[in-house]
């Protein structure tokens, strides 16, 4: 079988499994198995595969047909300028989260050594991207999951970025003093999870996905650790921006606004905390 024939066969297999991104997923996975970029695959499409190459490629494609996320199968995924280790202990970094990082970088502009707290850091994607793109920032990521922190620390070591990762339960409150607090919290309700795609429902960690109460808890607790004035930036789910903005206004945040992701959906909500004590 040639590379081109395998690509066609793999795409058909994934389409039959109900995967909308069958072509690109096939290219990623066959490329991963063969150690080739997607462009190199097409330049090499007439080459005959060895039995070992064919078996390795088909094994990855079958995992994807079971709706395992491509990022977990490959073991790494790109986020902004970084390539990060990911597995079933953490969420897959998504393009829509990039607007959250964009907002953080804009709000930190002009601060030489801002202190930043990433709540529920997971793979460390947000924390590491901020450290990468705002040199001098002092970034801390916290998570309740020991497994997630192992992934985040591995990513920090691989990238060489000076981010500190600590185990901490948000329900115990927040400690420290920061110029900006950011979070991509769980925002899927328990009732909603069963309606989501299998990649999310069956593979990604529930503790990082389900829990629509986390947004309010983070917004409340951030007031204790934000230097006045300081900023809170939150990722929200589809249709969740209005509720999040209303919450921040009720809690006393100022300059509350939402920003869209590349699809035009409001994805990041921010507010400025200028009062030194809770209301």
C-alpha positions as CSV (number, residue, x, y, z in Angstrom):
1,X,0.0,0.0,0.0
2,X,1.3,3.5,-0.8
3,X,1.1,6.5,1.4
4,X,-1.6,8.0,-0.8
5,X,-3.7,4.9,-0.6
6,X,-3.4,4.8,3.2
7,X,-4.5,8.4,3.5
8,X,-7.6,7.7,1.4
9,X,-8.3,4.5,3.4
10,X,-7.8,6.3,6.7
11,X,-10.0,9.2,5.8
12,X,-12.8,6.9,4.8
13,X,-12.5,5.0,8.1
14,X,-12.7,8.1,10.2
15,X,-15.6,9.5,8.1
16,X,-17.5,6.3,8.8
17,X,-16.8,6.8,12.5
18,X,-18.6,10.2,12.3
19,X,-15.6,12.4,12.4
20,X,-16.0,15.7,10.6
21,X,-12.3,16.4,10.5
22,X,-11.5,13.0,8.9
23,X,-9.0,14.3,6.3
24,X,-6.9,16.5,8.6
25,X,-7.0,14.0,11.4
26,X,-5.8,11.2,9.0
27,X,-2.9,13.4,7.9
28,X,-1.9,14.3,11.5
29,X,-2.0,10.6,12.6
30,X,-0.3,9.0,9.6
31,X,2.3,11.8,9.7
32,X,2.9,11.1,13.4
33,X,3.3,7.4,12.7
34,X,5.7,7.9,9.9
35,X,7.6,10.9,11.3
36,X,6.5,13.2,8.4
37,X,4.8,16.6,8.2
38,X,1.5,16.8,6.4
39,X,3.3,18.4,3.4
40,X,5.9,15.7,3.3
41,X,3.1,13.1,3.2
42,X,1.8,14.4,0.0
43,X,5.3,14.7,-1.6
44,X,5.8,11.1,-0.6
45,X,2.3,9.8,-1.5
46,X,3.5,7.3,-4.1
47,X,6.0,5.6,-1.7
48,X,5.1,2.0,-0.7
49,X,4.8,1.5,3.0
50,X,6.6,-1.2,5.0
51,X,4.5,-3.6,7.1
52,X,5.7,-1.9,10.2
53,X,4.7,1.6,9.0
54,X,1.3,0.4,7.9
55,X,0.6,-1.3,11.2
56,X,1.7,1.7,13.2
57,X,-0.4,4.1,11.1
58,X,-3.5,1.8,11.3
59,X,-3.1,1.5,15.1
60,X,-3.3,5.3,15.5
61,X,-6.2,5.6,13.1
62,X,-8.2,2.9,15.0
63,X,-7.7,4.9,18.2
64,X,-9.1,7.9,16.5
65,X,-12.0,5.9,15.2
66,X,-12.9,5.2,18.8
67,X,-13.1,9.0,19.2
68,X,-9.9,9.5,21.2
69,X,-8.7,13.1,20.6
70,X,-5.9,13.4,18.1
71,X,-3.8,15.4,20.7
72,X,-3.9,12.5,23.1
73,X,-2.9,10.0,20.4
74,X,0.0,12.1,19.3
75,X,0.9,13.0,22.9
76,X,1.5,16.7,22.1
77,X,-0.4,19.6,20.7
78,X,0.4,23.2,19.5
79,X,-0.8,26.2,21.4
80,X,0.3,29.7,20.1
81,X,4.2,29.4,19.8
82,X,4.5,26.3,22.0
83,X,4.2,22.6,21.5
84,X,2.9,21.1,24.7
85,X,2.7,17.6,26.1
86,X,-1.0,16.5,26.6
87,X,-2.7,13.3,27.7
88,X,-5.9,12.3,29.4
89,X,-5.0,14.1,32.6
90,X,-5.5,17.5,31.0
91,X,-7.8,19.3,28.6
92,X,-6.6,19.6,25.0
93,X,-5.5,23.3,24.4
94,X,-7.9,24.9,22.0
95,X,-7.6,27.8,19.5
96,X,-10.5,29.7,21.2
97,X,-8.4,29.9,24.4
98,X,-5.9,32.0,22.5
99,X,-8.1,35.1,22.8
100,X,-7.8,34.7,26.6
101,X,-4.0,34.9,26.3
102,X,-4.3,37.8,23.9
103,X,-6.3,39.7,26.5
104,X,-3.9,38.9,29.3
105,X,-0.9,40.1,27.2
106,X,-2.7,43.4,26.4
107,X,-3.7,44.1,30.0
108,X,-0.1,43.4,31.1
109,X,1.4,45.6,28.5
110,X,3.8,48.2,30.1
111,X,4.4,46.1,33.3
112,X,8.0,44.9,33.4
113,X,7.5,42.1,36.0
114,X,3.8,41.5,36.5
115,X,2.6,38.8,38.9
116,X,0.1,36.4,37.2
117,X,-2.0,33.6,38.6
118,X,-3.5,30.9,36.4
119,X,-6.3,29.1,38.2
120,X,-6.9,25.5,37.1
121,X,-3.8,25.5,34.9
122,X,-4.1,22.0,33.4
123,X,-1.4,21.5,30.9
124,X,0.0,25.0,31.7
125,X,-1.0,26.3,28.3
126,X,-2.2,29.7,29.4
127,X,0.5,30.2,32.0
128,X,3.3,29.1,29.7
129,X,2.1,31.2,26.8
130,X,2.0,34.3,29.0
131,X,5.6,33.6,30.3
132,X,6.7,33.0,26.7
133,X,5.2,36.2,25.2
134,X,5.7,38.6,28.1
135,X,9.3,38.0,29.3
136,X,9.8,39.1,32.8
137,X,6.4,38.1,34.0
138,X,6.2,36.0,37.2
139,X,3.6,33.4,36.5
140,X,2.2,30.8,38.9
141,X,-0.2,28.1,37.9
142,X,-2.4,26.2,40.4
143,X,-4.5,23.1,40.0
144,X,-6.2,20.6,42.3
145,X,-5.1,17.7,40.1
146,X,-1.7,16.2,40.8
147,X,-1.8,14.5,37.4
148,X,-2.4,17.8,35.6
149,X,0.5,19.4,37.5
150,X,2.8,16.6,36.4
151,X,2.0,17.5,32.8
152,X,2.3,21.2,33.4
153,X,5.7,20.8,35.1
154,X,6.9,18.6,32.2
155,X,5.9,21.3,29.8
156,X,7.7,24.0,31.8
157,X,10.8,21.8,31.8
158,X,10.6,21.2,28.0
159,X,10.0,24.8,27.1
160,X,12.5,26.2,29.7
161,X,9.9,28.8,30.8
162,X,10.1,30.0,34.4
163,X,6.6,29.2,35.6
164,X,5.9,27.9,39.0
165,X,3.2,25.2,39.4
166,X,1.5,24.4,42.7
167,X,-1.2,22.1,44.0
168,X,-4.0,24.1,45.4
169,X,-7.8,23.6,45.8
170,X,-9.7,26.8,44.8
171,X,-12.3,26.0,47.5
172,X,-9.6,26.8,50.1
173,X,-9.4,30.3,48.7
174,X,-6.6,32.0,46.9
175,X,-3.4,33.4,48.4
176,X,-0.7,35.8,47.2
177,X,-0.7,39.1,45.5
178,X,-1.1,39.4,41.7
179,X,-1.6,42.0,38.9
180,X,-3.7,39.6,36.9
181,X,-5.7,36.4,37.6
182,X,-6.7,34.3,34.7
183,X,-8.7,31.0,34.4
184,X,-10.2,28.7,31.9
185,X,-12.5,27.1,34.5
186,X,-14.9,24.2,34.1
187,X,-18.1,25.7,32.7
188,X,-20.1,22.7,31.4
189,X,-23.1,21.7,33.5
190,X,-23.6,18.1,34.6
191,X,-26.8,18.0,32.5
192,X,-25.0,19.3,29.4
193,X,-22.0,16.9,29.4
194,X,-23.9,13.9,27.9
195,X,-24.8,16.0,24.8
196,X,-21.2,16.9,23.9
197,X,-19.0,15.2,21.4
198,X,-17.5,11.9,22.5
199,X,-14.0,13.4,22.4
200,X,-15.0,15.7,25.3
201,X,-17.6,13.5,27.0
202,X,-15.7,10.2,27.1
203,X,-12.0,11.3,27.0
204,X,-11.3,14.6,28.6
205,X,-11.1,14.8,32.4
206,X,-14.5,15.6,34.0
207,X,-12.9,17.6,36.8
208,X,-11.6,20.1,34.2
209,X,-14.8,20.1,32.2
210,X,-17.9,19.9,34.4
211,X,-18.6,22.5,37.1
212,X,-20.5,25.6,36.2
213,X,-20.0,27.0,39.7
214,X,-16.3,27.6,39.3
215,X,-16.6,30.8,37.4
216,X,-18.4,32.5,40.3
217,X,-16.0,31.0,42.9
218,X,-12.9,32.3,41.0
219,X,-14.4,35.7,40.5
220,X,-15.2,36.0,44.2
221,X,-11.8,34.7,45.5
222,X,-9.7,36.7,43.0
223,X,-10.7,39.9,44.8
224,X,-8.6,38.8,47.8
225,X,-5.4,38.5,45.8
226,X,-5.6,41.2,43.1
227,X,-3.5,44.2,43.6
228,X,-5.7,47.3,43.2
229,X,-6.1,47.8,40.4
230,X,-5.7,44.4,39.0
231,X,-7.4,42.3,36.3
232,X,-9.4,39.1,36.1
233,X,-9.7,37.3,32.8
234,X,-12.0,34.4,32.4
235,X,-12.8,32.0,29.5
236,X,-16.5,31.3,29.2
237,X,-18.6,28.8,27.2
238,X,-20.8,29.6,24.3
239,X,-23.5,32.0,25.4
240,X,-22.0,32.4,28.8
241,X,-20.5,35.9,28.4
242,X,-23.6,37.9,29.5
243,X,-24.0,35.9,32.7
244,X,-20.3,36.2,33.5
245,X,-20.3,40.0,32.9
246,X,-23.3,40.4,35.1
247,X,-21.6,38.4,37.8
248,X,-18.5,40.5,37.7
249,X,-20.5,43.8,37.9
250,X,-22.4,42.5,40.9
251,X,-19.1,41.6,42.6
252,X,-17.8,45.1,42.2
253,X,-15.5,44.7,39.2
254,X,-15.2,47.7,36.8
255,X,-14.5,48.0,33.1
256,X,-16.2,44.7,32.5
257,X,-16.3,43.6,28.9
258,X,-16.3,40.5,26.6
259,X,-14.1,39.7,23.6
260,X,-14.8,37.3,20.8
261,X,-12.7,34.3,19.6
262,X,-11.9,33.7,15.9
263,X,-15.4,32.3,15.4
264,X,-17.0,35.5,16.6
265,X,-18.3,34.0,19.8
266,X,-17.7,35.9,23.0
267,X,-15.0,33.8,24.7
268,X,-13.1,36.0,27.2
269,X,-14.6,38.1,29.9
270,X,-12.5,40.6,31.9
271,X,-13.0,43.0,34.7
272,X,-10.8,45.3,36.8
273,X,-10.7,45.1,40.5
274,X,-9.9,48.4,42.2
275,X,-11.2,48.0,45.7
276,X,-8.9,46.6,48.4
277,X,-11.5,44.6,50.3
278,X,-14.5,42.4,49.4
279,X,-18.0,44.0,49.3
